[in-house]
Short mmCIF file of C-alpha atoms in Angstrom, two decimals:
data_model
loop_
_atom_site.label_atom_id
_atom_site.label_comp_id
_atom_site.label_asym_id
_atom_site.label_seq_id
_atom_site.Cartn_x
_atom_site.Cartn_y
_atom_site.Cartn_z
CA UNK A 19 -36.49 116.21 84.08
CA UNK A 20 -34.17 115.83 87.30
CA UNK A 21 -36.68 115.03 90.24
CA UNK A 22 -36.11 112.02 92.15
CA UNK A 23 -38.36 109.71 91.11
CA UNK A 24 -38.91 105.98 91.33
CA UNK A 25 -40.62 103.65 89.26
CA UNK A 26 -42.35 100.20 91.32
CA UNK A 27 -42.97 97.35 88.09
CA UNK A 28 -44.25 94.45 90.24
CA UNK A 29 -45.55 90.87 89.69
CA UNK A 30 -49.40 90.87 90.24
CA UNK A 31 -50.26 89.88 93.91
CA UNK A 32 -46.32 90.72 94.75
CA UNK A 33 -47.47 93.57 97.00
CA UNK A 34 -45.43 96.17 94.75
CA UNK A 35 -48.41 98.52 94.89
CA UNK A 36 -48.29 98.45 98.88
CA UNK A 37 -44.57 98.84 99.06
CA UNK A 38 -44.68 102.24 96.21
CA UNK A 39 -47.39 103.32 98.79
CA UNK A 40 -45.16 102.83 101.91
CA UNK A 41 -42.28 104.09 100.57
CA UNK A 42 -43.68 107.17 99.10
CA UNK A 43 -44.92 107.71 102.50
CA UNK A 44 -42.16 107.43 104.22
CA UNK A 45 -40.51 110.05 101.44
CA UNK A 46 -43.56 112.56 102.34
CA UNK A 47 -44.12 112.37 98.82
CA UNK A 48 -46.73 111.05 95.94
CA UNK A 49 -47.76 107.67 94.66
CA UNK A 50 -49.35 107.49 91.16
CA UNK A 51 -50.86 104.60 91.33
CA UNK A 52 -54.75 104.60 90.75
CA UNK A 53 -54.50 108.61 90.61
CA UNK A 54 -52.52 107.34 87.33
CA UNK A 55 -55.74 106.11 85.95
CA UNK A 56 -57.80 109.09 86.69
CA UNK A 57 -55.63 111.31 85.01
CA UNK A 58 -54.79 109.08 82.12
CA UNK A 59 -58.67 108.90 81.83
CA UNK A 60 -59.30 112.58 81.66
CA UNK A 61 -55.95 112.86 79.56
CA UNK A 62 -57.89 110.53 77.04
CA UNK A 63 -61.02 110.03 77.49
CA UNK A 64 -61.14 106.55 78.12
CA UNK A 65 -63.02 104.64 81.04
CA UNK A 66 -61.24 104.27 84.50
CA UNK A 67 -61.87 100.35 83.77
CA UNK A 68 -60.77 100.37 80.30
CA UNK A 69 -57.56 102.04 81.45
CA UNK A 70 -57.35 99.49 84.42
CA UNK A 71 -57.61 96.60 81.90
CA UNK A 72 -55.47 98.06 79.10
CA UNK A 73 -52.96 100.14 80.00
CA UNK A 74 -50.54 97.33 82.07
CA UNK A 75 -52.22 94.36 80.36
CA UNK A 76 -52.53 93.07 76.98
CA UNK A 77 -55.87 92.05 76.00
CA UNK A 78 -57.64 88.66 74.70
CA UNK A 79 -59.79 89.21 71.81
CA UNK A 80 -58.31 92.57 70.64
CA UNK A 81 -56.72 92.99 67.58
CA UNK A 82 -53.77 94.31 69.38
CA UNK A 83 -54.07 92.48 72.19
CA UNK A 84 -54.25 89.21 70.23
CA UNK A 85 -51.07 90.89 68.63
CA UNK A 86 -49.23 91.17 71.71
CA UNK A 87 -49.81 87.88 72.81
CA UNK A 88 -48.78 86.57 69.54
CA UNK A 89 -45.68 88.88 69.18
CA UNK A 90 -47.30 89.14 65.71
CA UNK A 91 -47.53 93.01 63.96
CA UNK A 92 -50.36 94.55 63.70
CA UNK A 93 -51.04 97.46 61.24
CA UNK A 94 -52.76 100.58 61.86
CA UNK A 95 -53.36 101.71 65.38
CA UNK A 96 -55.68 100.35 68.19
CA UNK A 97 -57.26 102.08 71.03
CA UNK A 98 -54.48 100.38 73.02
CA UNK A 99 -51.80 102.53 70.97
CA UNK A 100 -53.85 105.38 71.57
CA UNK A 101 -53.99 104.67 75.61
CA UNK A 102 -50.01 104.13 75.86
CA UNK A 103 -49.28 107.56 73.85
CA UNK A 104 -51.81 109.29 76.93
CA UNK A 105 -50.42 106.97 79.34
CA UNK A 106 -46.43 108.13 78.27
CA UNK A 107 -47.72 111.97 78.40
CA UNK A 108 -49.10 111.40 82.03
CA UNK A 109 -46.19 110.24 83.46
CA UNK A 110 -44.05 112.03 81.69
CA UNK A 111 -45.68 115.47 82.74
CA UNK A 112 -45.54 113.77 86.36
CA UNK A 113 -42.19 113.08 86.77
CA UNK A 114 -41.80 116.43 85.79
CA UNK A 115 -43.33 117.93 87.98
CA UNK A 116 -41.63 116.70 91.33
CA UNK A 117 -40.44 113.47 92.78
CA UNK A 118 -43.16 111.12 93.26
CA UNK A 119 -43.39 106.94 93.12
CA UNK A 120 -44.94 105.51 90.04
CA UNK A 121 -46.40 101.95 90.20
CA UNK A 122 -46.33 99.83 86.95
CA UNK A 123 -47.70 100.99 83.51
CA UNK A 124 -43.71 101.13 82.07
CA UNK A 125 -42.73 104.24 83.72
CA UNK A 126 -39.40 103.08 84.00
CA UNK A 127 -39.24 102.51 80.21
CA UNK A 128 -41.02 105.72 79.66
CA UNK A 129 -38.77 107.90 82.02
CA UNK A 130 -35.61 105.73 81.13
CA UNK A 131 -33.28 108.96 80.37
CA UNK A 132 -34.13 110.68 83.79
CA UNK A 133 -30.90 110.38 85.10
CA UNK A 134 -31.97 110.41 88.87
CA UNK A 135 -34.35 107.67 88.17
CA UNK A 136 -34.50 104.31 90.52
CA UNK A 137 -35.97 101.56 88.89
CA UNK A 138 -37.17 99.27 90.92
CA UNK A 139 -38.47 95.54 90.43
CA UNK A 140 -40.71 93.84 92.66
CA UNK A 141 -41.49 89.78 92.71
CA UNK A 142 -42.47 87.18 95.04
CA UNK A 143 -42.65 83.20 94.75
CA UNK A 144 -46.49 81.89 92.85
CA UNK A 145 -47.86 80.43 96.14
CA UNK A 146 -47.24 83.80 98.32
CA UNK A 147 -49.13 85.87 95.47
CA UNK A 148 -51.89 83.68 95.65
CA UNK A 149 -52.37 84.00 99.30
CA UNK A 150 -51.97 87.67 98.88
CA UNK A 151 -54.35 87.84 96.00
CA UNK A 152 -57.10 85.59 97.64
CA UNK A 153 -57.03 87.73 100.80
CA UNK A 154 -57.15 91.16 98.37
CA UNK A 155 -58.98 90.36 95.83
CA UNK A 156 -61.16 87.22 97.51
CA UNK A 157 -61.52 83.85 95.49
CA UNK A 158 -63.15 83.57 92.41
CA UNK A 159 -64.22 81.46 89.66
CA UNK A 160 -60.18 80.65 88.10
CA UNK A 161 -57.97 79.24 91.11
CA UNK A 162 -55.28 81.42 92.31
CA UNK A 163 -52.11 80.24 90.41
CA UNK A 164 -54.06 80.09 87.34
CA UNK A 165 -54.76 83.88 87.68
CA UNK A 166 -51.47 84.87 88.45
CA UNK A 167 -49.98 82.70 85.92
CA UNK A 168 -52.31 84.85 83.34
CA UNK A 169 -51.59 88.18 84.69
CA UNK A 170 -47.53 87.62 84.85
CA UNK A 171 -48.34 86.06 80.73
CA UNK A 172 -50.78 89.28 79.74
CA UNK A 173 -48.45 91.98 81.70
CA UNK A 174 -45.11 90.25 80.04
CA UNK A 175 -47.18 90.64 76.30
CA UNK A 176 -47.84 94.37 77.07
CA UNK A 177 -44.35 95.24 78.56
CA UNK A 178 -42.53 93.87 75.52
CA UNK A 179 -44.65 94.96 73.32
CA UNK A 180 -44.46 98.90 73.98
CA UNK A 181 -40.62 98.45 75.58
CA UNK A 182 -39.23 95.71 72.81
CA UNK A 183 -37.25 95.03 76.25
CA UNK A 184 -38.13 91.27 78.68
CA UNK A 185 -39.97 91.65 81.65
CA UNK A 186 -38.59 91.07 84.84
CA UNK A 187 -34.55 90.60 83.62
CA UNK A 188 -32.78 91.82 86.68
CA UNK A 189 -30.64 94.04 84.20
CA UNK A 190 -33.33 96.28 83.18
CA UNK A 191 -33.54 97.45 87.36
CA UNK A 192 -31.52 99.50 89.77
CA UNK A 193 -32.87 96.82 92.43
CA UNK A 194 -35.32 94.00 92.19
CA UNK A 195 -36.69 92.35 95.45
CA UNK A 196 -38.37 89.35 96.58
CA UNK A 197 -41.37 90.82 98.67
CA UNK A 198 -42.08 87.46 99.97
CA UNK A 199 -38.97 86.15 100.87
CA UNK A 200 -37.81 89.86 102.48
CA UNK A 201 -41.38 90.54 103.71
CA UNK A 202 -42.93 94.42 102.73
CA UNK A 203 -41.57 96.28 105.31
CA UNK A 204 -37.45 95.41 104.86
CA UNK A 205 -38.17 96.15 100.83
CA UNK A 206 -39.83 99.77 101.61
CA UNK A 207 -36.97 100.14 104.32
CA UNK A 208 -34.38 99.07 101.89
CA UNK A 209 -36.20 101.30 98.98
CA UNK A 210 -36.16 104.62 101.66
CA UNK A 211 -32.18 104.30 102.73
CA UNK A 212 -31.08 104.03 98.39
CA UNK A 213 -33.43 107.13 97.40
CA UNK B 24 -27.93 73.17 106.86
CA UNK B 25 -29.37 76.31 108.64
CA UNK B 26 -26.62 78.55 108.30
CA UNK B 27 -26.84 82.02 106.85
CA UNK B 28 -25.39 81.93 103.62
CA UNK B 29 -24.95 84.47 101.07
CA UNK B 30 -24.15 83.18 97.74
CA UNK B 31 -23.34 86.42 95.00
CA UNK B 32 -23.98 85.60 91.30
CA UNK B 33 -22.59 88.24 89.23
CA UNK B 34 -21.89 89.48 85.46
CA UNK B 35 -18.12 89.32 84.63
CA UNK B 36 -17.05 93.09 84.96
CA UNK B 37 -19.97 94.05 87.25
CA UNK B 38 -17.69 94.31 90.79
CA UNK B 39 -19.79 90.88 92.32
CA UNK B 40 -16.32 89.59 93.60
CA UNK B 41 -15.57 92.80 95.39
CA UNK B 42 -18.68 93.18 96.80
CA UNK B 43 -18.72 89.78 97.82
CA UNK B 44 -15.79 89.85 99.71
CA UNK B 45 -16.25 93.49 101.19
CA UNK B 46 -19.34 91.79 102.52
CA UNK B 47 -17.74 88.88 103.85
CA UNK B 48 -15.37 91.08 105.54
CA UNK B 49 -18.15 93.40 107.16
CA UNK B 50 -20.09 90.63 108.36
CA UNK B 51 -16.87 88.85 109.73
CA UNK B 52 -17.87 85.76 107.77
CA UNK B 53 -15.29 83.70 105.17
CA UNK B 54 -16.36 84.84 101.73
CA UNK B 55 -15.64 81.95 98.55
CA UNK B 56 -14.18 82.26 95.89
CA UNK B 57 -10.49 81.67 94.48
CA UNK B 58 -10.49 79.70 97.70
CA UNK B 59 -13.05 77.65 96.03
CA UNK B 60 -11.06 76.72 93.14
CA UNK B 61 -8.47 75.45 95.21
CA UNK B 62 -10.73 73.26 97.44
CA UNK B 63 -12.32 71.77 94.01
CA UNK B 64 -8.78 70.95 92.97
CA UNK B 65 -8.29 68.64 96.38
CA UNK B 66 -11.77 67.07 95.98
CA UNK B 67 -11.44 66.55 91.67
CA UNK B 68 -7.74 66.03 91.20
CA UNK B 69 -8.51 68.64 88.36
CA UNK B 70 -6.09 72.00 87.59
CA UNK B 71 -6.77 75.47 88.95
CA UNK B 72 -6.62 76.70 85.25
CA UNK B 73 -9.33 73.83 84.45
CA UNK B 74 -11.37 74.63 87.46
CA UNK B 75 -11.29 78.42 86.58
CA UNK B 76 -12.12 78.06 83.33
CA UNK B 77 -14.68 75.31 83.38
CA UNK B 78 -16.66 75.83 86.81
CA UNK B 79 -18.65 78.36 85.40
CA UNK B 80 -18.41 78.48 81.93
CA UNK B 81 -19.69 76.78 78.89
CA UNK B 82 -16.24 76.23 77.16
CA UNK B 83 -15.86 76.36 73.46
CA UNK B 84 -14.48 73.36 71.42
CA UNK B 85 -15.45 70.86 74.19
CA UNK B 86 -17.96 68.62 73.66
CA UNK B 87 -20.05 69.31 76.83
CA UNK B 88 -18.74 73.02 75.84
CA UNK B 89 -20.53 73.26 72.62
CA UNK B 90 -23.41 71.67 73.99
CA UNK B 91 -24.18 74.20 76.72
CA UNK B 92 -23.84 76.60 73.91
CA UNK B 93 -25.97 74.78 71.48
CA UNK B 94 -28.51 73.95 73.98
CA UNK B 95 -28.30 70.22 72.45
CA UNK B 96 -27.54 67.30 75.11
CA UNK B 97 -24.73 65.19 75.11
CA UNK B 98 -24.81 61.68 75.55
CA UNK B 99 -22.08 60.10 78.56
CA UNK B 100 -20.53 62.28 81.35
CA UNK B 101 -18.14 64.82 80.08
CA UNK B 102 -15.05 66.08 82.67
CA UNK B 103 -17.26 69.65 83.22
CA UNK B 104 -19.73 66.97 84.52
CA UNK B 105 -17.30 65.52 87.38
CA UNK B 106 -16.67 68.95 88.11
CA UNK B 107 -19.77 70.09 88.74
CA UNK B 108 -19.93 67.37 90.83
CA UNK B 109 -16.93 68.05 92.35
CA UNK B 110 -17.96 71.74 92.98
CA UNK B 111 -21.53 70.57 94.10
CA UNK B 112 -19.85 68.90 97.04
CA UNK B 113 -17.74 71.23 98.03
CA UNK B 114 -20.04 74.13 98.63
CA UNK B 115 -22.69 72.14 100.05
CA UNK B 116 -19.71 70.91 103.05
CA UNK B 117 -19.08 75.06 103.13
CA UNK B 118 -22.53 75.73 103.36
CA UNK B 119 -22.98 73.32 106.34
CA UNK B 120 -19.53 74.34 108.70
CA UNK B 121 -20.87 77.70 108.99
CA UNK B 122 -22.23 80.87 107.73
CA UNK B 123 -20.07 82.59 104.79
CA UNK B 124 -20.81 84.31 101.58
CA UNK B 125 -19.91 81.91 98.41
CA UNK B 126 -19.34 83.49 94.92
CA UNK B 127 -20.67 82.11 91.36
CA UNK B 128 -20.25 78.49 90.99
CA UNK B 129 -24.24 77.97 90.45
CA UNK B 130 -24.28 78.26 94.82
CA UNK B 131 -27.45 80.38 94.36
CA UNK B 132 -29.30 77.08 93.05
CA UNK B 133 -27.10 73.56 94.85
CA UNK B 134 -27.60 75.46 97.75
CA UNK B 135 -31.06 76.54 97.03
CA UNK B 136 -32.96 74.40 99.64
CA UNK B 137 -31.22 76.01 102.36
CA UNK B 138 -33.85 77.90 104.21
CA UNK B 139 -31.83 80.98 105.47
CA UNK B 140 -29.88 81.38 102.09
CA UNK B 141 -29.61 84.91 100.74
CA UNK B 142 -29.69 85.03 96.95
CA UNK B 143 -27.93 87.90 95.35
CA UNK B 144 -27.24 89.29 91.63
CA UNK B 145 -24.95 91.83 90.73
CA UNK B 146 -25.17 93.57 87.21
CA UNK B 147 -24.13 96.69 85.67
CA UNK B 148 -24.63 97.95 82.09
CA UNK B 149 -21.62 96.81 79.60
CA UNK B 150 -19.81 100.40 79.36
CA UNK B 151 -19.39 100.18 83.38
CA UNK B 152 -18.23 96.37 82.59
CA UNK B 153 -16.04 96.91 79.87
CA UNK B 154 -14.31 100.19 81.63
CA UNK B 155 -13.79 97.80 84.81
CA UNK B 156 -12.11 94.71 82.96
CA UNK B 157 -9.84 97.08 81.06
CA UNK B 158 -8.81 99.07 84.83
CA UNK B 159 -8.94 95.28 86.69
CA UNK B 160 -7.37 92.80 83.54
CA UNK B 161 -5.81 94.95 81.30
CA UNK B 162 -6.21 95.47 77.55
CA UNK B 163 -6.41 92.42 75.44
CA UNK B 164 -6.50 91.31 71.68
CA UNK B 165 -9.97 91.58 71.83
CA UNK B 166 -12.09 94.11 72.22
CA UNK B 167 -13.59 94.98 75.88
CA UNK B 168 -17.12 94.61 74.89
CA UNK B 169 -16.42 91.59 72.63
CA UNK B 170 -15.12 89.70 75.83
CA UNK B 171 -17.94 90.53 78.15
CA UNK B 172 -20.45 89.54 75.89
CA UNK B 173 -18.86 86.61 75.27
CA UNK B 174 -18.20 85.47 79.02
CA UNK B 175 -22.30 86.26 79.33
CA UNK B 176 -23.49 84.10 76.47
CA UNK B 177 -21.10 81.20 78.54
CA UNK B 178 -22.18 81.74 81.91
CA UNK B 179 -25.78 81.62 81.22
CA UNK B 180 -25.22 78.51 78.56
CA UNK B 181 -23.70 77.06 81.85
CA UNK B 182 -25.98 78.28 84.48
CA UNK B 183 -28.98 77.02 81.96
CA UNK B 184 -27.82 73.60 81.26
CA UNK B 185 -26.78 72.88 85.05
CA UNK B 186 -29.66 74.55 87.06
CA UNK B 187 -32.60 74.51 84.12
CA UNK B 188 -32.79 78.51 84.95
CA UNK B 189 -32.22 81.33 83.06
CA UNK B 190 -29.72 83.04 84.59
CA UNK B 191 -30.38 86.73 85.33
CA UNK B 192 -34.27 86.83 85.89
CA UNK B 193 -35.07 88.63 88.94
CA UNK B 194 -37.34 86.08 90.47
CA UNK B 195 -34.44 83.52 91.03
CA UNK B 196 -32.85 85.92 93.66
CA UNK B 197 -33.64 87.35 96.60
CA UNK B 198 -31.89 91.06 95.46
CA UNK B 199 -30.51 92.08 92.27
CA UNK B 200 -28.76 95.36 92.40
CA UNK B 201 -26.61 97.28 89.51
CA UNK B 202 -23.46 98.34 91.00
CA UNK B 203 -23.08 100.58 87.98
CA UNK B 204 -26.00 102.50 88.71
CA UNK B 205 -25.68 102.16 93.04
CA UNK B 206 -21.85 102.19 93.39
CA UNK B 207 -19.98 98.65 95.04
CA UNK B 208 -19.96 100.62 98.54
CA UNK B 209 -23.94 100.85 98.15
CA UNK B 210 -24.55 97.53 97.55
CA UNK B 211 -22.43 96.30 100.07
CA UNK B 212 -23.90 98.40 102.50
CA UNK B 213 -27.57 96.92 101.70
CA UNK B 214 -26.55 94.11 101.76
CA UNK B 215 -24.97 93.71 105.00
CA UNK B 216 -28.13 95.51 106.12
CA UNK B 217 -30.12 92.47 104.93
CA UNK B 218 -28.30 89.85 106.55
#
């Protein structure tokens, strides 16, 4: 496993998913991103939206998800075990395959002993995700921050839960970036010129 | 204050000094840092030693010291208080007569409300660290690892009991970069870019 590849974790409404996008572009070559779902879907045979929902976040109201929220153990194995294991397989066979940009879902836990691997981090300030989400993702029924500020909580849950590492500690990164205060374009440009 | 400002937080070991002050030198800009200790000795009356020792780390045995360790607060103004005080005003005059890079010293957050400051982070992983201290400071009683880990549990009992951060997280700098992983040329080189 000794392709090129790097993985984008990213702070909901950071713009991470635009920047693995640019940058892969600008490498001529893939993005898993979404296509990550599809193929994690018929990998496992779980829904698209499931997958969506459960494979970066952890869930209210599952067991498991309860769990991760919690921090508490849970015994046995839920459908969110099940996911991660197809999830891990996924990008693992990816990564194989050829360089390519993976956004989110822990690649850069699961691909941690590629030794060509950049790991890359990317965050922005609360009030510049908001705008970003609202003009995205439109307004809806929970205000901005309060969205974000459940996302960042939910993704955290999941990340430590399956990596036993912290989210967004700048020592688990080759780089981490500040989309908003460097702006989408410098970050891809920066990303480009270290691969 | 609307100077361009580059203030480098670093892990002991991880080459933050050096690339620091290869930056300064590219950019043609004075770059802080022993030179900082000796303006805090003009403005607090205090020793080099103390300065060195105390301007950035939680110091064992001291009051204030076991405190910032502890997490517990401390009642009265201990000397580390005066110095931060001290240290406070002297980077905030740098700051203001021009732009310049400024290493450790909590610049990242008394300078924080400048608008065109550039945050940075350096870290590396300990082995890098430890083989760096041993090349740069010699061998010691104690054991490489033993003394990293230990300056890292005091600069973060500082950094949290001074700037209410943690110190380390991603989202309190613009760009966090491993020099283990990049190389202290690499990092230079971005970062000059980003300026």
């Amino acid at each position: 496993m000794d392709n090129r590849v790097v993985t984008v974790s990213r702070e909901f409404g950071s713009g991470g998913r635009t920047i693995g996008r640019q940058l892969a572009a600008k490498l001529n070559i893939p993005c898993y991103d979404y296509e990550l779902i599809d193929k994690v879907a018929e990998e496992s045979g779980f829904a698209r939206s499931y997958i969506a929902e459960h494979g970066e976040y952890a869930a209210y109201g599952s067991r498991i998800g309860n769990a991760l929220l919690s921090g508490h153990f849970v015994n046995g194995v839920a459908n969110q075990d099940f996911l991660w294991i197809a999830q891990r397989k996924v990008i693992t066979d990816l990564a194989e395959q050829g360089p390519c940009v993976i956004v989110g879902r822990c690649a850069d836990y699961i691909l941690k002993d590629n030794p060509n691997l950049l790991k890359v981090f990317i965050h922005s300030d609360l009030d510049s995700r908001a705008e970003r989400i609202v003009k995205l993702y439109g307004e809806s029924d929970v205000a901005p921050l309060k969205r974000l500020k459940d996302k960042d909580k939910r993704r955290a849950a999941y990340y430590r839960y399956y990596t036993d590492m912290e989210w967004g500690v700048a020592k688990n990164y080759d780089i981490s970036l500040d989309s908003g205060r460097l702006g989408i374009d410098k970050c891809v440009e920066l990303l480009a010129q270290l691969y």
